[in-house]
Structures are given as structure tokens and as C-alpha cells.
Amino acid sequence: MHNRSQIEKRIASQEARKLKAREEKHHTIWFGLGMFGLIGWSVAIPAVIGALAGMWIDSRWPSRYSWSLMLLIGGITLGCFNAWKWLHKEGNVDR
């Protein structure tokens, strides 16, 4: 019973947030560009960090495998996952 009330509260808060977002129709082109930039940076930062860490590892311990490439791909994957989670949290993307 306790778990059910928590779920109901969570659903109610999500619904209230969605209704509030629908009421606010004053988004401008600048808002859209800001969102585009925010999503871009959430992918770019982990990708750059991964690439730099991989280049550092490659320069210290040369191996047959490219750590730069592996960590770049890992950073992009992590960044895309972060962006996806953020969009779902904000309610801008339906499942």
C-alpha cells in the first residue's frame, strides 16, 4: 500500500509538470537554440573527455588497440545516454 502511494505521488508530479509545460507556449527560437546547444554539449563534453583520456593512455602505454577511439566511442555513448535521460526527465519525448 505504501509503495502504491509513492507511485501515485510520482505520477501526479509528472502530470503536473507536463500540464505546466503545455500552458507555457511562449517559447521562442532562442529557447529552441538553447535546448539544441544543451543537448549538443551533453554529448560533446563526454566525447572530448574520452578522446583526451584515450590519447593520454595511448601516449603512455602504446598497444595494439586504440584507446583514443574506444574511449571516444564510449564518451559519445555516455553523452547520448545522458541526453536521452535528460529529455525523458523533462517530458519532451514520449516513450
Short mmCIF file of C-alpha atoms in Angstrom, two decimals:
data_model
loop_
_atom_site.label_atom_id
_atom_site.label_comp_id
_atom_site.label_asym_id
_atom_site.label_seq_id
_atom_site.Cartn_x
_atom_site.Cartn_y
_atom_site.Cartn_z
CA MET A 1 0.00 0.00 0.00
CA HIS A 2 2.87 2.38 0.86
CA ASN A 3 4.55 1.68 -2.48
CA ARG A 4 1.33 2.45 -4.34
CA SER A 5 1.02 5.89 -2.73
CA GLN A 6 4.60 6.71 -3.75
CA ILE A 7 3.82 5.74 -7.32
CA GLU A 8 0.67 7.84 -7.30
CA LYS A 9 2.58 10.87 -5.98
CA ARG A 10 5.26 10.42 -8.64
CA ILE A 11 2.68 10.18 -11.42
CA ALA A 12 0.83 13.23 -10.10
CA SER A 13 4.02 15.33 -10.06
CA GLN A 14 4.94 14.25 -13.58
CA GLU A 15 1.44 15.08 -14.82
CA ALA A 16 1.55 18.50 -13.15
CA ARG A 17 4.90 19.22 -14.81
CA LYS A 18 3.51 18.22 -18.23
CA LEU A 19 0.40 20.38 -17.78
CA LYS A 20 2.54 23.35 -16.77
CA ALA A 21 4.74 22.86 -19.85
CA ARG A 22 1.67 22.78 -22.12
CA GLU A 23 0.41 26.04 -20.65
CA GLU A 24 3.72 27.81 -21.31
CA LYS A 25 3.55 28.37 -25.07
CA HIS A 26 5.90 31.38 -25.16
CA HIS A 27 8.98 29.52 -26.32
CA THR A 28 10.98 31.45 -28.88
CA ILE A 29 13.62 30.49 -31.39
CA TRP A 30 16.21 31.32 -28.75
CA PHE A 31 14.71 28.74 -26.42
CA GLY A 32 14.96 26.10 -29.16
CA LEU A 33 18.54 27.03 -29.94
CA GLY A 34 19.39 26.90 -26.26
CA MET A 35 17.92 23.42 -25.97
CA PHE A 36 19.81 22.34 -29.08
CA GLY A 37 23.04 23.65 -27.57
CA LEU A 38 22.40 21.99 -24.23
CA ILE A 39 21.85 18.60 -25.83
CA GLY A 40 24.91 19.09 -28.05
CA TRP A 41 27.17 19.94 -25.13
CA SER A 42 25.86 16.99 -23.11
CA VAL A 43 27.16 14.71 -25.88
CA ALA A 44 30.30 16.68 -26.83
CA ILE A 45 31.83 17.02 -23.36
CA PRO A 46 31.98 13.26 -22.53
CA ALA A 47 33.23 12.56 -26.09
CA VAL A 48 36.09 15.06 -25.78
CA ILE A 49 37.00 13.84 -22.30
CA GLY A 50 37.04 10.25 -23.58
CA ALA A 51 39.21 11.15 -26.55
CA LEU A 52 41.69 13.11 -24.41
CA ALA A 53 41.91 10.31 -21.84
CA GLY A 54 42.46 7.81 -24.67
CA MET A 55 45.21 9.92 -26.22
CA TRP A 56 46.91 10.15 -22.83
CA ILE A 57 46.72 6.37 -22.35
CA ASP A 58 47.99 5.76 -25.90
CA SER A 59 50.96 8.08 -25.36
CA ARG A 60 51.92 6.42 -22.05
CA TRP A 61 51.31 2.76 -22.87
CA PRO A 62 51.31 2.05 -26.62
CA SER A 63 49.33 -1.04 -27.52
CA ARG A 64 47.77 -2.77 -30.45
CA TYR A 65 44.36 -1.22 -29.64
CA SER A 66 43.49 2.47 -29.92
CA TRP A 67 42.31 3.68 -26.54
CA SER A 68 41.56 7.05 -28.11
CA LEU A 69 38.99 5.53 -30.43
CA MET A 70 37.49 3.23 -27.78
CA LEU A 71 37.10 5.99 -25.20
CA LEU A 72 35.78 8.42 -27.82
CA ILE A 73 33.03 5.94 -28.71
CA GLY A 74 32.40 5.33 -25.01
CA GLY A 75 32.12 9.09 -24.41
CA ILE A 76 29.68 9.52 -27.27
CA THR A 77 27.61 6.61 -25.95
CA LEU A 78 27.58 8.07 -22.45
CA GLY A 79 26.70 11.52 -23.79
CA CYS A 80 23.81 10.18 -25.86
CA PHE A 81 22.52 8.25 -22.86
CA ASN A 82 22.73 11.43 -20.72
CA ALA A 83 20.85 13.44 -23.34
CA TRP A 84 18.19 10.75 -23.66
CA LYS A 85 17.69 10.58 -19.89
CA TRP A 86 17.52 14.38 -19.65
CA LEU A 87 14.91 14.61 -22.41
CA HIS A 88 12.78 11.93 -20.80
CA LYS A 89 13.03 13.63 -17.42
CA GLU A 90 11.86 16.91 -18.91
CA GLY A 91 8.97 15.13 -20.61
CA ASN A 92 9.76 16.38 -24.10
CA VAL A 93 9.92 12.91 -25.60
CA ASP A 94 7.18 10.30 -25.29
CA ARG A 95 8.09 6.66 -24.91
#
